[in-house]
């Protein structure tokens, strides 16, 4: 009844289904873990943004990577800007997430002689990408900056390619280790994403805080993958039952056709012309009747003798 499952077509179909089920389940858990990561990150961002600002030197140190748990912490830093070593970061979007321009990255020299990188905000790229753009001047003298503490960008973490051979004072990544060689003084690990004070005319344009409300579509994708995995065996059973039904219907039609053919062959053995047979039978009976009939009577003999003359 189910011998067709041993055919090549059905063996391949079954093996493909057996491979797809665990793959889809794994993809579902991958999306579920991304959902969990997004939820945990949103919670961390919200908590750190709501915390009271602390001095940057209490969280960051020279030559030390910023711990992930300290990202987005609100910090303060007091010092003077080193505009001679100011650079711009290419291929960054404005608050509308569409317009491409630069981030302005300026070292802030602290009272102890160390420095920390400050992302002062976004400016338009202009028409000539081969030269240093017109950057609004940083405040002179001693200033106090408030912002979000961020970890150094790397190609592996950000996905941004660290392109070489750029025009002077242009970089692709915000990385304190790379900039320490340019500045010529110790830099704290990570950098500050400035939130206050706001520049005159909002230029550079301050970077908005990250979105920590949206959880993304990862949970929906996880459920979809798991539903696909459950649909594979259900679909396999439906196909098997349909194949069985089609084969039974085909076999029934074949049997019916064979029976009709046999009946037609039996009808072909009867006489082709019944009337002719009847006529032949009639002729035989006539001939037999003729043979049995008595002979015809002879000429009558005169019973009276001739009269003498």
Short mmCIF file of C-alpha atoms in Angstrom, two decimals:
data_model
loop_
_atom_site.label_atom_id
_atom_site.label_comp_id
_atom_site.label_asym_id
_atom_site.label_seq_id
_atom_site.Cartn_x
_atom_site.Cartn_y
_atom_site.Cartn_z
CA UNK A 1 0.00 0.00 0.00
CA UNK A 2 2.86 2.36 0.86
CA UNK A 3 5.57 0.75 -1.25
CA UNK A 4 5.82 3.93 -3.30
CA UNK A 5 7.68 5.47 -0.31
CA UNK A 6 10.67 3.35 -1.34
CA UNK A 7 10.88 4.94 -4.77
CA UNK A 8 13.75 7.30 -5.48
CA UNK A 9 11.52 10.35 -5.65
CA UNK A 10 9.97 9.74 -2.25
CA UNK A 11 13.22 8.77 -0.57
CA UNK A 12 14.80 12.07 -1.69
CA UNK A 13 11.73 14.05 -0.61
CA UNK A 14 11.75 12.41 2.83
CA UNK A 15 15.47 13.03 3.34
CA UNK A 16 15.10 16.69 2.38
CA UNK A 17 12.30 17.06 4.91
CA UNK A 18 14.36 15.42 7.64
CA UNK A 19 17.19 17.88 6.96
CA UNK A 20 14.96 20.96 6.86
CA UNK A 21 13.28 20.33 10.21
CA UNK A 22 16.38 20.72 12.46
CA UNK A 23 17.73 23.55 10.29
CA UNK A 24 14.52 25.54 10.67
CA UNK A 25 14.39 24.86 14.40
CA UNK A 26 17.96 26.12 14.76
CA UNK A 27 17.18 29.25 12.74
CA UNK A 28 14.21 29.87 15.01
CA UNK A 29 16.39 29.71 18.13
CA UNK A 30 18.95 31.98 16.45
CA UNK A 31 16.27 34.63 15.93
CA UNK A 32 14.98 34.06 19.48
CA UNK A 33 18.44 34.67 20.93
CA UNK A 34 18.71 37.86 18.88
CA UNK A 35 15.38 38.92 20.37
CA UNK A 36 16.69 38.25 23.87
CA UNK A 37 19.87 40.20 23.12
CA UNK A 38 17.84 43.14 21.82
CA UNK A 39 15.62 43.19 24.89
CA UNK A 40 18.63 43.03 27.23
CA UNK A 41 20.40 45.80 25.29
CA UNK A 42 17.33 48.04 25.40
CA UNK A 43 17.12 47.55 29.15
CA UNK A 44 20.79 48.39 29.58
CA UNK A 45 20.54 51.52 27.42
CA UNK A 46 17.48 52.77 29.28
CA UNK A 47 19.08 52.16 32.69
CA UNK A 48 22.41 53.77 31.78
CA UNK A 49 20.78 56.80 30.19
CA UNK A 50 18.67 57.31 33.29
CA UNK A 51 21.67 57.09 35.63
CA UNK A 52 23.27 60.17 37.14
CA UNK A 53 26.32 61.39 35.15
CA UNK A 54 29.72 60.45 36.62
CA UNK A 55 33.24 61.68 35.77
CA UNK A 56 34.60 59.88 32.72
CA UNK A 57 37.80 58.94 34.56
CA UNK A 58 35.72 56.84 36.93
CA UNK A 59 34.75 54.45 34.10
CA UNK A 60 37.38 54.77 31.37
CA UNK A 61 41.13 54.39 31.61
CA UNK A 62 44.10 54.73 29.30
CA UNK A 63 44.80 51.59 27.27
CA UNK A 64 41.74 49.74 28.60
CA UNK A 65 38.74 48.69 26.55
CA UNK A 66 35.44 49.95 27.86
CA UNK A 67 33.40 47.16 29.48
CA UNK A 68 30.15 46.49 27.67
CA UNK A 69 28.13 47.14 30.80
CA UNK A 70 29.42 50.74 30.91
CA UNK A 71 28.33 51.63 27.38
CA UNK A 72 25.77 54.46 27.15
CA UNK A 73 26.60 55.58 30.69
CA UNK A 74 26.23 59.32 31.10
CA UNK A 75 29.59 60.91 31.94
CA UNK A 76 31.13 64.35 32.30
CA UNK A 77 34.56 65.55 31.27
CA UNK A 78 36.26 68.90 31.92
CA UNK A 79 39.20 70.16 29.88
CA UNK A 80 40.19 72.04 26.74
CA UNK A 81 39.80 70.95 23.13
CA UNK A 82 42.87 70.01 21.07
CA UNK A 83 41.60 71.24 17.70
CA UNK A 84 45.00 70.69 16.07
CA UNK A 85 44.33 66.94 16.12
CA UNK A 86 40.65 67.17 15.20
CA UNK A 87 39.48 64.67 12.53
CA UNK A 88 36.21 63.85 10.80
CA UNK A 89 34.65 60.40 10.52
CA UNK A 90 33.35 59.57 7.05
CA UNK A 91 30.08 58.00 5.93
CA UNK A 92 27.91 58.88 8.94
CA UNK A 93 24.21 59.67 8.79
CA UNK A 94 22.35 62.59 10.27
CA UNK A 95 19.43 62.28 12.68
CA UNK A 96 17.12 61.59 9.72
CA UNK A 97 19.18 58.42 9.04
CA UNK A 98 19.33 59.32 5.35
CA UNK A 99 21.70 62.25 4.81
CA UNK A 100 25.37 61.24 4.66
CA UNK A 101 28.03 63.40 6.23
CA UNK A 102 30.79 63.45 8.88
CA UNK A 103 31.13 63.11 12.62
CA UNK A 104 33.47 65.69 14.13
CA UNK A 105 35.93 63.98 16.49
CA UNK A 106 37.98 66.26 18.75
CA UNK A 107 40.32 65.28 21.63
CA UNK A 108 39.51 66.90 24.97
CA UNK A 109 42.61 67.30 27.13
CA UNK A 110 41.81 66.68 30.81
CA UNK A 111 43.41 68.32 33.82
CA UNK A 112 45.74 65.35 34.46
CA UNK A 113 47.21 65.51 30.96
CA UNK A 114 45.29 62.58 29.56
CA UNK A 115 42.75 63.12 26.80
CA UNK A 116 39.43 61.64 25.72
CA UNK A 117 37.88 61.67 22.27
CA UNK A 118 34.64 63.62 21.98
CA UNK A 119 32.21 63.10 19.11
CA UNK A 120 30.90 66.67 18.88
CA UNK A 121 28.19 65.78 16.34
CA UNK A 122 27.31 65.54 12.66
CA UNK A 123 28.00 67.95 9.79
CA UNK A 124 27.16 67.81 6.11
CA UNK A 125 29.73 66.29 3.78
CA UNK A 126 29.59 69.10 1.25
CA UNK A 127 30.52 68.72 -2.41
CA UNK A 128 34.22 67.86 -2.17
CA UNK A 129 34.99 64.66 -0.27
CA UNK A 130 38.71 64.87 -0.99
CA UNK A 131 39.48 67.70 1.41
CA UNK A 132 38.86 68.50 5.05
CA UNK A 133 35.39 70.08 5.41
CA UNK A 134 34.52 73.35 7.08
CA UNK A 135 34.04 72.38 10.72
CA UNK A 136 32.38 74.69 13.27
CA UNK A 137 35.02 75.80 15.72
CA UNK A 138 35.14 74.08 19.08
CA UNK A 139 34.74 76.24 22.22
CA UNK A 140 37.97 77.74 23.49
CA UNK A 141 39.23 77.52 27.03
CA UNK A 142 38.04 75.13 29.68
CA UNK A 143 34.73 73.44 28.98
CA UNK A 144 32.65 70.74 30.64
CA UNK A 145 31.11 68.19 28.32
CA UNK A 146 28.31 65.76 29.12
CA UNK A 147 27.66 62.75 26.95
CA UNK A 148 27.23 59.03 26.51
CA UNK A 149 30.30 56.86 26.98
CA UNK A 150 30.84 54.57 23.98
CA UNK A 151 33.27 51.74 23.24
CA UNK A 152 35.91 52.01 20.52
CA UNK A 153 34.66 51.07 17.06
CA UNK A 154 36.29 48.14 15.31
CA UNK A 155 35.64 46.54 11.93
CA UNK A 156 34.55 43.30 13.58
CA UNK A 157 32.13 45.02 15.97
CA UNK A 158 30.69 47.73 13.71
CA UNK A 159 30.98 46.10 10.30
CA UNK A 160 32.61 49.28 8.95
CA UNK A 161 35.57 48.70 6.65
CA UNK A 162 38.66 50.59 7.80
CA UNK A 163 39.59 52.02 4.42
CA UNK A 164 43.17 53.18 3.97
CA UNK A 165 44.50 56.04 1.86
CA UNK A 166 41.84 58.55 2.89
CA UNK A 167 42.33 62.31 2.55
CA UNK A 168 44.18 63.98 5.43
CA UNK A 169 42.40 64.12 8.80
CA UNK A 170 39.63 61.78 7.67
CA UNK A 171 39.01 58.37 9.26
CA UNK A 172 36.46 55.60 9.04
CA UNK A 173 36.36 54.39 12.65
CA UNK A 174 36.24 56.10 16.04
CA UNK A 175 39.05 54.28 17.79
CA UNK A 176 41.09 55.69 20.67
CA UNK A 177 44.08 53.41 20.07
CA UNK A 178 44.42 54.59 16.47
CA UNK A 179 44.00 58.26 17.39
CA UNK A 180 46.46 58.06 20.29
CA UNK A 181 49.27 57.75 17.75
CA UNK A 182 48.09 60.94 15.99
CA UNK A 183 47.47 62.95 19.15
CA UNK A 184 50.78 62.07 20.75
CA UNK A 185 49.36 61.77 24.28
CA UNK A 186 47.53 59.05 26.26
CA UNK A 187 43.83 58.65 25.39
CA UNK A 188 41.17 57.07 27.55
CA UNK A 189 39.62 53.95 26.09
CA UNK A 190 36.36 54.59 24.24
CA UNK A 191 34.93 58.03 23.48
CA UNK A 192 32.21 60.44 24.55
CA UNK A 193 29.15 61.03 22.38
CA UNK A 194 28.34 64.62 23.34
CA UNK A 195 24.82 65.49 24.48
CA UNK A 196 25.51 68.88 26.13
CA UNK A 197 26.16 71.70 25.78
CA UNK A 198 24.44 72.27 22.44
CA UNK A 199 26.53 74.16 19.88
CA UNK A 200 25.33 77.52 18.53
CA UNK A 201 23.02 76.92 15.58
CA UNK A 202 23.05 73.20 16.41
CA UNK A 203 26.17 72.74 14.32
CA UNK A 204 27.61 70.22 14.69
CA UNK A 205 24.26 68.44 15.07
CA UNK A 206 24.27 66.38 18.26
CA UNK A 207 23.89 62.64 17.80
CA UNK A 208 20.45 61.47 19.02
CA UNK A 209 20.25 58.79 21.68
CA UNK A 210 19.90 55.23 20.43
CA UNK A 211 16.46 53.69 20.03
CA UNK A 212 15.77 51.52 23.07
CA UNK A 213 12.03 51.02 22.66
CA UNK A 214 11.82 48.86 19.55
CA UNK A 215 12.53 45.16 19.94
CA UNK A 216 12.62 44.46 16.21
CA UNK A 217 11.06 41.57 14.28
CA UNK A 218 13.29 38.81 15.66
CA UNK A 219 10.61 37.13 17.79
CA UNK A 220 8.20 37.07 14.85
CA UNK A 221 10.92 35.54 12.67
CA UNK A 222 11.60 32.88 15.31
CA UNK A 223 7.93 31.88 15.42
CA UNK A 224 7.82 31.76 11.62
CA UNK A 225 10.80 29.39 11.45
CA UNK A 226 9.27 27.10 14.05
CA UNK A 227 5.96 27.06 12.18
CA UNK A 228 7.82 26.15 9.00
CA UNK A 229 9.52 23.30 10.86
CA UNK A 230 6.14 22.01 12.09
CA UNK A 231 4.65 22.33 8.61
CA UNK A 232 7.22 19.99 7.04
CA UNK A 233 5.93 16.70 8.60
CA UNK A 234 2.33 17.83 8.19
CA UNK A 235 2.94 18.56 4.52
CA UNK A 236 4.73 15.24 4.10
CA UNK A 237 1.75 13.33 5.51
CA UNK A 238 -0.66 15.25 3.24
CA UNK A 239 1.46 14.42 0.19
CA UNK A 240 1.68 10.75 1.16
CA UNK A 241 -2.08 10.43 1.56
CA UNK A 242 -2.68 12.23 -1.71
CA UNK A 243 -0.23 9.96 -3.50
CA UNK A 244 -1.90 6.89 -2.02
CA UNK A 245 -5.34 8.12 -3.08
CA UNK A 246 -4.17 8.90 -6.61
CA UNK A 247 -2.57 5.47 -6.96
CA UNK A 248 -5.72 3.71 -5.72
CA UNK A 249 -7.87 5.67 -8.14
CA UNK A 250 -5.50 4.85 -10.99
CA UNK A 251 -5.55 1.16 -10.07
CA UNK A 252 -9.37 1.14 -9.91
CA UNK A 253 -9.60 2.77 -13.35
CA UNK A 254 -7.14 0.24 -14.75
CA UNK A 255 -9.16 -2.67 -13.33
CA UNK A 256 -12.38 -1.24 -14.73
CA UNK A 257 -10.80 -0.87 -18.15
CA UNK A 258 -9.53 -4.44 -18.09
CA UNK A 259 -13.03 -5.74 -17.21
CA UNK A 260 -14.64 -3.79 -20.04
CA UNK A 261 -12.05 -5.13 -22.48
CA UNK A 262 -12.71 -8.73 -21.44
CA UNK A 263 -16.47 -8.28 -21.89
CA UNK A 264 -15.96 -6.84 -25.35
CA UNK A 265 -13.78 -9.83 -26.33
CA UNK A 266 -16.50 -12.31 -25.18
CA UNK A 267 -19.17 -10.59 -27.26
CA UNK A 268 -17.01 -10.89 -30.41
CA UNK A 269 -17.29 -14.81 -30.47
CA UNK A 270 -21.12 -14.78 -31.42
CA UNK A 271 -22.33 -15.14 -35.15
CA UNK A 272 -21.95 -12.03 -37.11
CA UNK A 273 -25.22 -12.48 -39.15
CA UNK A 274 -28.06 -14.27 -37.30
CA UNK A 275 -30.41 -13.87 -40.30
CA UNK A 276 -28.03 -15.75 -42.53
CA UNK A 277 -27.91 -18.65 -40.13
CA UNK A 278 -31.70 -18.82 -40.07
CA UNK A 279 -31.84 -18.86 -43.83
CA UNK A 280 -29.32 -21.65 -44.01
CA UNK A 281 -31.31 -23.66 -41.53
CA UNK A 282 -34.51 -23.13 -43.57
CA UNK A 283 -32.91 -24.40 -46.76
CA UNK A 284 -31.76 -27.56 -45.05
CA UNK A 285 -35.18 -28.33 -43.77
CA UNK A 286 -36.68 -27.88 -47.27
CA UNK A 287 -34.21 -30.26 -48.83
CA UNK A 288 -34.90 -32.87 -46.21
CA UNK A 289 -38.63 -32.59 -46.77
CA UNK A 290 -38.17 -33.09 -50.55
CA UNK A 291 -36.23 -36.31 -50.06
CA UNK A 292 -38.97 -37.79 -47.93
CA UNK A 293 -41.89 -36.99 -50.34
CA UNK A 294 -43.55 -39.96 -52.32
CA UNK A 295 -42.90 -40.30 -56.11
CA UNK A 296 -45.26 -38.56 -58.55
CA UNK A 297 -48.22 -40.77 -59.94
CA UNK A 298 -47.70 -42.51 -63.37
CA UNK A 299 -49.88 -41.89 -66.47
CA UNK A 300 -53.37 -43.60 -66.00
CA UNK A 301 -54.07 -46.89 -67.90
CA UNK A 302 -57.30 -47.24 -69.77
CA UNK A 303 -59.67 -49.63 -68.01
CA UNK A 304 -61.98 -50.24 -71.14
CA UNK A 305 -60.88 -52.45 -73.99
CA UNK A 306 -60.89 -51.09 -77.44
CA UNK A 307 -64.14 -51.58 -79.33
CA UNK A 308 -63.86 -53.94 -82.40
CA UNK A 309 -64.65 -52.48 -85.69
#
